[in-house]
Amino acid sequence: KAGVTQTPRYLIKTRGQQVTLSCSPISGHRSVSWYQQTPGQGLQFLFEYFSETQRNKGNFPGRFSGRQFSNSRSEMNVSTLELGDSALYLCASSLAGRTTYGYTFGSGTRLTVV
Amino acid sequence: QQQVKQSPQSLIVQKGGISIINCAYENTAFDYFPWYQQFPGKGPALLIAIRPDVSEKKEGRFTISFNKSAKQFSLHIMDSQPGDSATYFCAASTEGAQKLVFGQGTRLTINP
């Protein structure tokens, strides 16, 4: 059974640019959640999508957005990149978005903003 | 109220020793407390989890101790091995929740 796949693994972008990250969940999982991991702030919840609908959103500016497609794949977009957006972006998939069952993380996308 | 505080930030233990990582939470609505293990270049992986209706849960060399009145829980790794060297995160959520609230992480190094 394939795990959660995140692409690309590494990205280098310039301040002011925008970036799109992709997450393919485990087959059959309908929920995708996104987290930002930095040395200073740790792991912070960005948002969660279930059946193409955003159900929950963390405390991040509107430059951070996402969407989910009918096949449950999800994309996350960050516009007008800032140096502080450099982080490891992780997605987690689960059957129904419940953290208590089958909540599986991908290996992440390492974004560096220069 | 959403915070989970984790200590220590880093920990060095000799092979065969006991590693202990502590967490404290504020939100009494939390009812699910997992521990995640993360190796460099990988995402966090669920290690062991506990609910507040039990005070201890053991899986192999890993044990969670839970103190509901103190709002604290801890991870004990018995007979620590070099392969246990990783970053450990405690977390908390409520049943049916769509997000985890994580502690800051503990970088554990097991010296051979």
mmCIF file with all atom_site columns, C-alpha atoms in Angstrom:
data_model
loop_
_atom_site.group_PDB
_atom_site.id
_atom_site.type_symbol
_atom_site.label_atom_id
_atom_site.label_alt_id
_atom_site.label_comp_id
_atom_site.label_asym_id
_atom_site.label_entity_id
_atom_site.label_seq_id
_atom_site.pdbx_PDB_ins_code
_atom_site.Cartn_x
_atom_site.Cartn_y
_atom_site.Cartn_z
_atom_site.occupancy
_atom_site.B_iso_or_equiv
_atom_site.pdbx_formal_charge
_atom_site.auth_seq_id
_atom_site.auth_comp_id
_atom_site.auth_asym_id
_atom_site.auth_atom_id
_atom_site.pdbx_PDB_model_num
ATOM 1   C CA . LYS A 1 1   ? 0.000   0.000  0.000  1.00 0.00 ? 1   LYS A CA 1
ATOM 2   C CA . ALA A 1 2   ? 1.578   3.274  -1.103 1.00 0.00 ? 2   ALA A CA 1
ATOM 3   C CA . GLY A 1 3   ? 2.068   5.956  1.517  1.00 0.00 ? 3   GLY A CA 1
ATOM 4   C CA . VAL A 1 4   ? 1.455   9.685  1.347  1.00 0.00 ? 4   VAL A CA 1
ATOM 5   C CA . THR A 1 5   ? 3.377   11.200 -1.562 1.00 0.00 ? 5   THR A CA 1
ATOM 6   C CA . GLN A 1 6   ? 4.499   14.800 -1.538 1.00 0.00 ? 6   GLN A CA 1
ATOM 7   C CA . THR A 1 7   ? 6.088   16.538 -4.501 1.00 0.00 ? 7   THR A CA 1
ATOM 8   C CA . PRO A 1 8   ? 8.487   18.079 -5.017 1.00 0.00 ? 8   PRO A CA 1
ATOM 9   C CA . ARG A 1 9   ? 10.791  17.068 -2.171 1.00 0.00 ? 9   ARG A CA 1
ATOM 10  C CA . TYR A 1 10  ? 12.832  20.269 -2.377 1.00 0.00 ? 10  TYR A CA 1
ATOM 11  C CA . LEU A 1 11  ? 12.140  23.757 -3.697 1.00 0.00 ? 11  LEU A CA 1
ATOM 12  C CA . ILE A 1 12  ? 14.111  26.969 -3.779 1.00 0.00 ? 12  ILE A CA 1
ATOM 13  C CA . LYS A 1 13  ? 12.162  30.129 -4.490 1.00 0.00 ? 13  LYS A CA 1
ATOM 14  C CA . THR A 1 14  ? 12.832  33.854 -4.412 1.00 0.00 ? 14  THR A CA 1
ATOM 15  C CA . ARG A 1 15  ? 11.034  36.319 -2.168 1.00 0.00 ? 15  ARG A CA 1
ATOM 16  C CA . GLY A 1 16  ? 7.848   37.575 -3.778 1.00 0.00 ? 16  GLY A CA 1
ATOM 17  C CA . GLN A 1 17  ? 7.311   34.487 -5.906 1.00 0.00 ? 17  GLN A CA 1
ATOM 18  C CA . GLN A 1 18  ? 4.537   31.987 -5.390 1.00 0.00 ? 18  GLN A CA 1
ATOM 19  C CA . VAL A 1 19  ? 4.772   28.237 -4.967 1.00 0.00 ? 19  VAL A CA 1
ATOM 20  C CA . THR A 1 20  ? 2.465   25.236 -5.259 1.00 0.00 ? 20  THR A CA 1
ATOM 21  C CA . LEU A 1 21  ? 3.044   22.019 -3.349 1.00 0.00 ? 21  LEU A CA 1
ATOM 22  C CA . SER A 1 22  ? 1.291   18.734 -4.031 1.00 0.00 ? 22  SER A CA 1
ATOM 23  C CA . CYS A 1 23  ? 0.119   15.897 -1.819 1.00 0.00 ? 23  CYS A CA 1
ATOM 24  C CA . SER A 1 24  ? -1.312  12.543 -2.920 1.00 0.00 ? 24  SER A CA 1
ATOM 25  C CA . PRO A 1 25  ? -2.983  10.763 0.011  1.00 0.00 ? 25  PRO A CA 1
ATOM 26  C CA . ILE A 1 26  ? -3.123  7.067  0.718  1.00 0.00 ? 26  ILE A CA 1
ATOM 27  C CA . SER A 1 27  ? -5.598  5.366  -1.580 1.00 0.00 ? 27  SER A CA 1
ATOM 28  C CA . GLY A 1 28  ? -9.068  5.548  -0.062 1.00 0.00 ? 28  GLY A CA 1
ATOM 29  C CA . HIS A 1 29  ? -8.243  8.407  2.274  1.00 0.00 ? 29  HIS A CA 1
ATOM 30  C CA . ARG A 1 30  ? -10.506 11.398 1.721  1.00 0.00 ? 30  ARG A CA 1
ATOM 31  C CA . SER A 1 31  ? -8.942  13.879 4.115  1.00 0.00 ? 31  SER A CA 1
ATOM 32  C CA . VAL A 1 32  ? -5.705  15.798 3.659  1.00 0.00 ? 32  VAL A CA 1
ATOM 33  C CA . SER A 1 33  ? -4.237  18.074 6.308  1.00 0.00 ? 33  SER A CA 1
ATOM 34  C CA . TRP A 1 34  ? -1.268  20.395 5.906  1.00 0.00 ? 34  TRP A CA 1
ATOM 35  C CA . TYR A 1 35  ? 1.305   21.391 8.534  1.00 0.00 ? 35  TYR A CA 1
ATOM 36  C CA . GLN A 1 36  ? 4.249   23.753 8.527  1.00 0.00 ? 36  GLN A CA 1
ATOM 37  C CA . GLN A 1 37  ? 7.373   22.645 10.410 1.00 0.00 ? 37  GLN A CA 1
ATOM 38  C CA . THR A 1 38  ? 10.060  25.151 11.401 1.00 0.00 ? 38  THR A CA 1
ATOM 39  C CA . PRO A 1 39  ? 12.799  25.001 14.054 1.00 0.00 ? 39  PRO A CA 1
ATOM 40  C CA . GLY A 1 40  ? 11.328  27.982 15.861 1.00 0.00 ? 40  GLY A CA 1
ATOM 41  C CA . GLN A 1 41  ? 7.593   27.288 15.756 1.00 0.00 ? 41  GLN A CA 1
ATOM 42  C CA . GLY A 1 42  ? 7.602   23.507 15.506 1.00 0.00 ? 42  GLY A CA 1
ATOM 43  C CA . LEU A 1 43  ? 4.685   21.807 13.759 1.00 0.00 ? 43  LEU A CA 1
ATOM 44  C CA . GLN A 1 44  ? 1.731   24.064 13.110 1.00 0.00 ? 44  GLN A CA 1
ATOM 45  C CA . PHE A 1 45  ? -1.584  23.178 11.498 1.00 0.00 ? 45  PHE A CA 1
ATOM 46  C CA . LEU A 1 46  ? -2.374  25.000 8.267  1.00 0.00 ? 46  LEU A CA 1
ATOM 47  C CA . PHE A 1 47  ? -5.685  23.535 7.033  1.00 0.00 ? 47  PHE A CA 1
ATOM 48  C CA . GLU A 1 48  ? -7.656  20.375 6.414  1.00 0.00 ? 48  GLU A CA 1
ATOM 49  C CA . TYR A 1 49  ? -9.653  19.333 3.369  1.00 0.00 ? 49  TYR A CA 1
ATOM 50  C CA . PHE A 1 50  ? -12.269 16.627 3.113  1.00 0.00 ? 50  PHE A CA 1
ATOM 51  C CA . SER A 1 51  ? -14.158 15.833 -0.067 1.00 0.00 ? 51  SER A CA 1
ATOM 52  C CA . GLU A 1 52  ? -12.904 19.020 -1.715 1.00 0.00 ? 52  GLU A CA 1
ATOM 53  C CA . THR A 1 53  ? -14.086 21.239 1.172  1.00 0.00 ? 53  THR A CA 1
ATOM 54  C CA . GLN A 1 54  ? -11.899 23.087 3.635  1.00 0.00 ? 54  GLN A CA 1
ATOM 55  C CA . ARG A 1 55  ? -13.209 22.181 7.068  1.00 0.00 ? 55  ARG A CA 1
ATOM 56  C CA . ASN A 1 56  ? -10.614 23.670 9.352  1.00 0.00 ? 56  ASN A CA 1
ATOM 57  C CA . LYS A 1 57  ? -7.986  26.369 9.067  1.00 0.00 ? 57  LYS A CA 1
ATOM 58  C CA . GLY A 1 58  ? -5.053  27.316 11.271 1.00 0.00 ? 58  GLY A CA 1
ATOM 59  C CA . ASN A 1 59  ? -3.792  30.747 12.145 1.00 0.00 ? 59  ASN A CA 1
ATOM 60  C CA . PHE A 1 60  ? -1.890  31.594 8.972  1.00 0.00 ? 60  PHE A CA 1
ATOM 61  C CA . PRO A 1 61  ? -2.218  34.625 6.666  1.00 0.00 ? 61  PRO A CA 1
ATOM 62  C CA . GLY A 1 62  ? -4.329  34.508 3.555  1.00 0.00 ? 62  GLY A CA 1
ATOM 63  C CA . ARG A 1 63  ? -1.193  34.042 1.444  1.00 0.00 ? 63  ARG A CA 1
ATOM 64  C CA . PHE A 1 64  ? -1.496  30.379 2.382  1.00 0.00 ? 64  PHE A CA 1
ATOM 65  C CA . SER A 1 65  ? -4.258  28.587 0.541  1.00 0.00 ? 65  SER A CA 1
ATOM 66  C CA . GLY A 1 66  ? -5.111  25.136 -0.625 1.00 0.00 ? 66  GLY A CA 1
ATOM 67  C CA . ARG A 1 67  ? -7.529  23.015 -2.512 1.00 0.00 ? 67  ARG A CA 1
ATOM 68  C CA . GLN A 1 68  ? -8.486  19.405 -2.907 1.00 0.00 ? 68  GLN A CA 1
ATOM 69  C CA . PHE A 1 69  ? -9.468  17.629 -6.072 1.00 0.00 ? 69  PHE A CA 1
ATOM 70  C CA . SER A 1 70  ? -12.120 14.982 -6.634 1.00 0.00 ? 70  SER A CA 1
ATOM 71  C CA . ASN A 1 71  ? -9.463  12.243 -6.462 1.00 0.00 ? 71  ASN A CA 1
ATOM 72  C CA . SER A 1 72  ? -8.491  13.542 -2.972 1.00 0.00 ? 72  SER A CA 1
ATOM 73  C CA . ARG A 1 73  ? -5.138  14.882 -4.121 1.00 0.00 ? 73  ARG A CA 1
ATOM 74  C CA . SER A 1 74  ? -4.432  18.237 -2.572 1.00 0.00 ? 74  SER A CA 1
ATOM 75  C CA . GLU A 1 75  ? -2.366  21.262 -3.426 1.00 0.00 ? 75  GLU A CA 1
ATOM 76  C CA . MET A 1 76  ? -1.124  24.011 -1.197 1.00 0.00 ? 76  MET A CA 1
ATOM 77  C CA . ASN A 1 77  ? -0.219  27.432 -2.529 1.00 0.00 ? 77  ASN A CA 1
ATOM 78  C CA . VAL A 1 78  ? 1.812   30.193 -0.928 1.00 0.00 ? 78  VAL A CA 1
ATOM 79  C CA . SER A 1 79  ? 1.791   33.560 -2.670 1.00 0.00 ? 79  SER A CA 1
ATOM 80  C CA . THR A 1 80  ? 4.194   36.482 -2.257 1.00 0.00 ? 80  THR A CA 1
ATOM 81  C CA . LEU A 1 81  ? 6.781   34.353 -0.516 1.00 0.00 ? 81  LEU A CA 1
ATOM 82  C CA . GLU A 1 82  ? 8.644   35.714 2.484  1.00 0.00 ? 82  GLU A CA 1
ATOM 83  C CA . LEU A 1 83  ? 11.914  34.517 3.973  1.00 0.00 ? 83  LEU A CA 1
ATOM 84  C CA . GLY A 1 84  ? 9.987   33.287 7.005  1.00 0.00 ? 84  GLY A CA 1
ATOM 85  C CA . ASP A 1 85  ? 8.032   30.867 4.839  1.00 0.00 ? 85  ASP A CA 1
ATOM 86  C CA . SER A 1 86  ? 11.121  28.664 4.592  1.00 0.00 ? 86  SER A CA 1
ATOM 87  C CA . ALA A 1 87  ? 10.014  25.442 6.207  1.00 0.00 ? 87  ALA A CA 1
ATOM 88  C CA . LEU A 1 88  ? 9.227   21.784 5.809  1.00 0.00 ? 88  LEU A CA 1
ATOM 89  C CA . TYR A 1 89  ? 5.632   21.467 4.640  1.00 0.00 ? 89  TYR A CA 1
ATOM 90  C CA . LEU A 1 90  ? 3.997   18.208 5.616  1.00 0.00 ? 90  LEU A CA 1
ATOM 91  C CA . CYS A 1 91  ? 0.710   16.731 4.621  1.00 0.00 ? 91  CYS A CA 1
ATOM 92  C CA . ALA A 1 92  ? -1.152  14.031 6.474  1.00 0.00 ? 92  ALA A CA 1
ATOM 93  C CA . SER A 1 93  ? -3.903  11.864 5.061  1.00 0.00 ? 93  SER A CA 1
ATOM 94  C CA . SER A 1 94  ? -6.641  9.990  6.848  1.00 0.00 ? 94  SER A CA 1
ATOM 95  C CA . LEU A 1 95  ? -9.911  8.282  6.047  1.00 0.00 ? 95  LEU A CA 1
ATOM 96  C CA . ALA A 1 96  ? -12.165 10.957 7.474  1.00 0.00 ? 96  ALA A CA 1
ATOM 97  C CA . GLY A 1 97  ? -9.885  13.609 8.918  1.00 0.00 ? 97  GLY A CA 1
ATOM 98  C CA . ARG A 1 98  ? -9.814  12.118 12.382 1.00 0.00 ? 98  ARG A CA 1
ATOM 99  C CA . THR A 1 99  ? -6.435  12.418 14.058 1.00 0.00 ? 99  THR A CA 1
ATOM 100 C CA . THR A 1 100 ? -7.206  9.344  16.115 1.00 0.00 ? 100 THR A CA 1
ATOM 101 C CA . TYR A 1 101 ? -7.216  6.818  13.308 1.00 0.00 ? 101 TYR A CA 1
ATOM 102 C CA . GLY A 1 102 ? -4.881  6.213  10.415 1.00 0.00 ? 102 GLY A CA 1
ATOM 103 C CA . TYR A 1 103 ? -3.401  9.710  10.423 1.00 0.00 ? 103 TYR A CA 1
ATOM 104 C CA . THR A 1 104 ? -0.302  9.311  8.232  1.00 0.00 ? 104 THR A CA 1
ATOM 105 C CA . PHE A 1 105 ? 2.264   11.935 7.285  1.00 0.00 ? 105 PHE A CA 1
ATOM 106 C CA . GLY A 1 106 ? 4.226   12.222 4.074  1.00 0.00 ? 106 GLY A CA 1
ATOM 107 C CA . SER A 1 107 ? 7.949   12.998 4.002  1.00 0.00 ? 107 SER A CA 1
ATOM 108 C CA . GLY A 1 108 ? 7.322   16.658 3.266  1.00 0.00 ? 108 GLY A CA 1
ATOM 109 C CA . THR A 1 109 ? 8.452   19.336 0.849  1.00 0.00 ? 109 THR A CA 1
ATOM 110 C CA . ARG A 1 110 ? 11.432  21.397 1.976  1.00 0.00 ? 110 ARG A CA 1
ATOM 111 C CA . LEU A 1 111 ? 10.860  24.989 0.815  1.00 0.00 ? 111 LEU A CA 1
ATOM 112 C CA . THR A 1 112 ? 13.710  27.469 0.948  1.00 0.00 ? 112 THR A CA 1
ATOM 113 C CA . VAL A 1 113 ? 12.977  31.117 0.220  1.00 0.00 ? 113 VAL A CA 1
ATOM 114 C CA . VAL A 1 114 ? 15.999  33.251 -0.715 1.00 0.00 ? 114 VAL A CA 1
ATOM 115 C CA . GLN B 2 1   ? -5.347  26.897 25.907 1.00 0.00 ? 1   GLN B CA 1
ATOM 116 C CA . GLN B 2 2   ? -4.257  25.141 22.755 1.00 0.00 ? 2   GLN B CA 1
ATOM 117 C CA . GLN B 2 3   ? -0.625  24.771 23.777 1.00 0.00 ? 3   GLN B CA 1
ATOM 118 C CA . VAL B 2 4   ? 1.292   21.631 24.486 1.00 0.00 ? 4   VAL B CA 1
ATOM 119 C CA . LYS B 2 5   ? 4.617   22.227 26.216 1.00 0.00 ? 5   LYS B CA 1
ATOM 120 C CA . GLN B 2 6   ? 7.384   19.667 25.786 1.00 0.00 ? 6   GLN B CA 1
ATOM 121 C CA . SER B 2 7   ? 10.689  19.216 27.594 1.00 0.00 ? 7   SER B CA 1
ATOM 122 C CA . PRO B 2 8   ? 13.584  18.823 27.318 1.00 0.00 ? 8   PRO B CA 1
ATOM 123 C CA . GLN B 2 9   ? 14.495  20.286 23.927 1.00 0.00 ? 9   GLN B CA 1
ATOM 124 C CA . SER B 2 10  ? 17.382  17.865 23.599 1.00 0.00 ? 10  SER B CA 1
ATOM 125 C CA . LEU B 2 11  ? 18.416  14.740 25.447 1.00 0.00 ? 11  LEU B CA 1
ATOM 126 C CA . ILE B 2 12  ? 21.503  12.537 25.367 1.00 0.00 ? 12  ILE B CA 1
ATOM 127 C CA . VAL B 2 13  ? 21.239  9.047  26.812 1.00 0.00 ? 13  VAL B CA 1
ATOM 128 C CA . GLN B 2 14  ? 23.670  6.175  26.911 1.00 0.00 ? 14  GLN B CA 1
ATOM 129 C CA . LYS B 2 15  ? 22.809  2.970  25.124 1.00 0.00 ? 15  LYS B CA 1
ATOM 130 C CA . GLY B 2 16  ? 20.736  0.779  27.388 1.00 0.00 ? 16  GLY B CA 1
ATOM 131 C CA . GLY B 2 17  ? 19.517  3.691  29.475 1.00 0.00 ? 17  GLY B CA 1
ATOM 132 C CA . ILE B 2 18  ? 16.018  5.106  29.933 1.00 0.00 ? 18  ILE B CA 1
ATOM 133 C CA . SER B 2 19  ? 14.955  8.130  27.902 1.00 0.00 ? 19  SER B CA 1
ATOM 134 C CA . ILE B 2 20  ? 12.200  10.288 29.405 1.00 0.00 ? 20  ILE B CA 1
ATOM 135 C CA . ILE B 2 21  ? 10.394  13.105 27.613 1.00 0.00 ? 21  ILE B CA 1
ATOM 136 C CA . ASN B 2 22  ? 7.677   15.145 29.279 1.00 0.00 ? 22  ASN B CA 1
ATOM 137 C CA . CYS B 2 23  ? 4.677   17.103 28.028 1.00 0.00 ? 23  CYS B CA 1
ATOM 138 C CA . ALA B 2 24  ? 2.054   19.290 29.647 1.00 0.00 ? 24  ALA B CA 1
ATOM 139 C CA . TYR B 2 25  ? -1.208  20.543 28.190 1.00 0.00 ? 25  TYR B CA 1
ATOM 140 C CA . GLU B 2 26  ? -3.768  23.159 29.114 1.00 0.00 ? 26  GLU B CA 1
ATOM 141 C CA . ASN B 2 27  ? -6.937  22.301 27.244 1.00 0.00 ? 27  ASN B CA 1
ATOM 142 C CA . THR B 2 28  ? -8.961  19.851 29.310 1.00 0.00 ? 28  THR B CA 1
ATOM 143 C CA . ALA B 2 29  ? -11.000 18.978 26.218 1.00 0.00 ? 29  ALA B CA 1
ATOM 144 C CA . PHE B 2 30  ? -8.022  17.078 24.788 1.00 0.00 ? 30  PHE B CA 1
ATOM 145 C CA . ASP B 2 31  ? -8.687  13.362 24.953 1.00 0.00 ? 31  ASP B CA 1
ATOM 146 C CA . TYR B 2 32  ? -6.121  11.829 22.627 1.00 0.00 ? 32  TYR B CA 1
ATOM 147 C CA . PHE B 2 33  ? -2.383  12.065 23.239 1.00 0.00 ? 33  PHE B CA 1
ATOM 148 C CA . PRO B 2 34  ? -0.052  10.567 20.625 1.00 0.00 ? 34  PRO B CA 1
ATOM 149 C CA . TRP B 2 35  ? 3.701   10.534 20.391 1.00 0.00 ? 35  TRP B CA 1
ATOM 150 C CA . TYR B 2 36  ? 5.374   10.840 17.019 1.00 0.00 ? 36  TYR B CA 1
ATOM 151 C CA . GLN B 2 37  ? 8.910   9.902  15.996 1.00 0.00 ? 37  GLN B CA 1
ATOM 152 C CA . GLN B 2 38  ? 10.644  11.750 13.191 1.00 0.00 ? 38  GLN B CA 1
ATOM 153 C CA . PHE B 2 39  ? 13.895  10.830 11.475 1.00 0.00 ? 39  PHE B CA 1
ATOM 154 C CA . PRO B 2 40  ? 15.811  13.336 9.328  1.00 0.00 ? 40  PRO B CA 1
ATOM 155 C CA . GLY B 2 41  ? 14.254  13.702 5.900  1.00 0.00 ? 41  GLY B CA 1
ATOM 156 C CA . LYS B 2 42  ? 11.071  11.911 6.929  1.00 0.00 ? 42  LYS B CA 1
ATOM 157 C CA . GLY B 2 43  ? 7.667   12.947 8.181  1.00 0.00 ? 43  GLY B CA 1
ATOM 158 C CA . PRO B 2 44  ? 6.509   12.195 11.729 1.00 0.00 ? 44  PRO B CA 1
ATOM 159 C CA . ALA B 2 45  ? 5.365   8.624  12.310 1.00 0.00 ? 45  ALA B CA 1
ATOM 160 C CA . LEU B 2 46  ? 2.964   7.571  15.043 1.00 0.00 ? 46  LEU B CA 1
ATOM 161 C CA . LEU B 2 47  ? 4.806   5.739  17.801 1.00 0.00 ? 47  LEU B CA 1
ATOM 162 C CA . ILE B 2 48  ? 2.255   5.210  20.543 1.00 0.00 ? 48  ILE B CA 1
ATOM 163 C CA . ALA B 2 49  ? -0.882  6.980  21.782 1.00 0.00 ? 49  ALA B CA 1
ATOM 164 C CA . ILE B 2 50  ? -2.992  7.104  24.927 1.00 0.00 ? 50  ILE B CA 1
ATOM 165 C CA . ARG B 2 51  ? -6.429  8.261  25.995 1.00 0.00 ? 51  ARG B CA 1
ATOM 166 C CA . PRO B 2 52  ? -7.092  9.778  29.434 1.00 0.00 ? 52  PRO B CA 1
ATOM 167 C CA . ASP B 2 53  ? -9.087  6.815  30.721 1.00 0.00 ? 53  ASP B CA 1
ATOM 168 C CA . VAL B 2 54  ? -5.839  4.908  31.394 1.00 0.00 ? 54  VAL B CA 1
ATOM 169 C CA . SER B 2 55  ? -2.746  6.008  33.301 1.00 0.00 ? 55  SER B CA 1
ATOM 170 C CA . GLU B 2 56  ? -0.203  3.983  31.374 1.00 0.00 ? 56  GLU B CA 1
ATOM 171 C CA . LYS B 2 57  ? 0.208   2.271  28.024 1.00 0.00 ? 57  LYS B CA 1
ATOM 172 C CA . LYS B 2 58  ? 3.121   0.101  27.019 1.00 0.00 ? 58  LYS B CA 1
ATOM 173 C CA . GLU B 2 59  ? 4.180   -1.082 23.587 1.00 0.00 ? 59  GLU B CA 1
ATOM 174 C CA . GLY B 2 60  ? 7.475   -2.910 23.550 1.00 0.00 ? 60  GLY B CA 1
ATOM 175 C CA . ARG B 2 61  ? 10.177  -0.616 24.912 1.00 0.00 ? 61  ARG B CA 1
ATOM 176 C CA . PHE B 2 62  ? 7.910   2.450  24.715 1.00 0.00 ? 62  PHE B CA 1
ATOM 177 C CA . THR B 2 63  ? 5.611   3.497  27.555 1.00 0.00 ? 63  THR B CA 1
ATOM 178 C CA . ILE B 2 64  ? 3.316   6.495  27.939 1.00 0.00 ? 64  ILE B CA 1
ATOM 179 C CA . SER B 2 65  ? 2.498   7.607  31.475 1.00 0.00 ? 65  SER B CA 1
ATOM 180 C CA . PHE B 2 66  ? -0.516  9.877  31.825 1.00 0.00 ? 66  PHE B CA 1
ATOM 181 C CA . ASN B 2 67  ? -1.489  12.083 34.789 1.00 0.00 ? 67  ASN B CA 1
ATOM 182 C CA . LYS B 2 68  ? -4.895  13.589 34.125 1.00 0.00 ? 68  LYS B CA 1
ATOM 183 C CA . SER B 2 69  ? -5.057  15.716 37.291 1.00 0.00 ? 69  SER B CA 1
ATOM 184 C CA . ALA B 2 70  ? -1.679  17.298 36.551 1.00 0.00 ? 70  ALA B CA 1
ATOM 185 C CA . LYS B 2 71  ? -2.434  17.529 32.812 1.00 0.00 ? 71  LYS B CA 1
ATOM 186 C CA . GLN B 2 72  ? 0.886   15.908 32.032 1.00 0.00 ? 72  GLN B CA 1
ATOM 187 C CA . PHE B 2 73  ? 2.048   12.905 30.061 1.00 0.00 ? 73  PHE B CA 1
ATOM 188 C CA . SER B 2 74  ? 5.429   11.442 29.336 1.00 0.00 ? 74  SER B CA 1
ATOM 189 C CA . LEU B 2 75  ? 7.196   9.015  27.049 1.00 0.00 ? 75  LEU B CA 1
ATOM 190 C CA . HIS B 2 76  ? 9.636   6.494  28.494 1.00 0.00 ? 76  HIS B CA 1
ATOM 191 C CA . ILE B 2 77  ? 11.966  4.576  26.195 1.00 0.00 ? 77  ILE B CA 1
ATOM 192 C CA . MET B 2 78  ? 13.482  1.610  27.996 1.00 0.00 ? 78  MET B CA 1
ATOM 193 C CA . ASP B 2 79  ? 16.801  0.049  26.949 1.00 0.00 ? 79  ASP B CA 1
ATOM 194 C CA . SER B 2 80  ? 17.417  2.961  24.574 1.00 0.00 ? 80  SER B CA 1
ATOM 195 C CA . GLN B 2 81  ? 19.233  2.035  21.363 1.00 0.00 ? 81  GLN B CA 1
ATOM 196 C CA . PRO B 2 82  ? 21.207  4.122  18.838 1.00 0.00 ? 82  PRO B CA 1
ATOM 197 C CA . GLY B 2 83  ? 18.412  3.485  16.336 1.00 0.00 ? 83  GLY B CA 1
ATOM 198 C CA . ASP B 2 84  ? 16.070  5.413  18.648 1.00 0.00 ? 84  ASP B CA 1
ATOM 199 C CA . SER B 2 85  ? 18.022  8.608  17.914 1.00 0.00 ? 85  SER B CA 1
ATOM 200 C CA . ALA B 2 86  ? 15.396  10.876 16.386 1.00 0.00 ? 86  ALA B CA 1
ATOM 201 C CA . THR B 2 87  ? 13.167  13.841 17.174 1.00 0.00 ? 87  THR B CA 1
ATOM 202 C CA . TYR B 2 88  ? 10.120  13.024 19.278 1.00 0.00 ? 88  TYR B CA 1
ATOM 203 C CA . PHE B 2 89  ? 6.948   15.078 19.355 1.00 0.00 ? 89  PHE B CA 1
ATOM 204 C CA . CYS B 2 90  ? 4.079   14.832 21.758 1.00 0.00 ? 90  CYS B CA 1
ATOM 205 C CA . ALA B 2 91  ? 0.703   15.981 20.511 1.00 0.00 ? 91  ALA B CA 1
ATOM 206 C CA . ALA B 2 92  ? -2.889  16.311 21.587 1.00 0.00 ? 92  ALA B CA 1
ATOM 207 C CA . SER B 2 93  ? -6.304  16.486 20.010 1.00 0.00 ? 93  SER B CA 1
ATOM 208 C CA . THR B 2 94  ? -9.950  15.898 20.739 1.00 0.00 ? 94  THR B CA 1
ATOM 209 C CA . GLU B 2 95  ? -11.934 12.894 19.490 1.00 0.00 ? 95  GLU B CA 1
ATOM 210 C CA . GLY B 2 96  ? -13.073 13.598 15.979 1.00 0.00 ? 96  GLY B CA 1
ATOM 211 C CA . ALA B 2 97  ? -10.707 16.554 15.673 1.00 0.00 ? 97  ALA B CA 1
ATOM 212 C CA . GLN B 2 98  ? -9.171  17.347 12.366 1.00 0.00 ? 98  GLN B CA 1
ATOM 213 C CA . LYS B 2 99  ? -5.878  18.660 13.672 1.00 0.00 ? 99  LYS B CA 1
ATOM 214 C CA . LEU B 2 100 ? -3.114  17.832 16.103 1.00 0.00 ? 100 LEU B CA 1
ATOM 215 C CA . VAL B 2 101 ? -1.534  20.346 18.471 1.00 0.00 ? 101 VAL B CA 1
ATOM 216 C CA . PHE B 2 102 ? 2.155   19.492 18.760 1.00 0.00 ? 102 PHE B CA 1
ATOM 217 C CA . GLY B 2 103 ? 4.794   20.071 21.383 1.00 0.00 ? 103 GLY B CA 1
ATOM 218 C CA . GLN B 2 104 ? 8.057   21.709 20.313 1.00 0.00 ? 104 GLN B CA 1
ATOM 219 C CA . GLY B 2 105 ? 9.919   18.432 19.939 1.00 0.00 ? 105 GLY B CA 1
ATOM 220 C CA . THR B 2 106 ? 12.831  16.716 21.670 1.00 0.00 ? 106 THR B CA 1
ATOM 221 C CA . ARG B 2 107 ? 15.972  15.742 19.825 1.00 0.00 ? 107 ARG B CA 1
ATOM 222 C CA . LEU B 2 108 ? 17.071  12.446 21.352 1.00 0.00 ? 108 LEU B CA 1
ATOM 223 C CA . THR B 2 109 ? 20.601  11.127 20.868 1.00 0.00 ? 109 THR B CA 1
ATOM 224 C CA . ILE B 2 110 ? 21.543  7.663  22.083 1.00 0.00 ? 110 ILE B CA 1
ATOM 225 C CA . ASN B 2 111 ? 25.285  7.262  22.486 1.00 0.00 ? 111 ASN B CA 1
ATOM 226 C CA . PRO B 2 112 ? 26.652  3.786  21.720 1.00 0.00 ? 112 PRO B CA 1
#
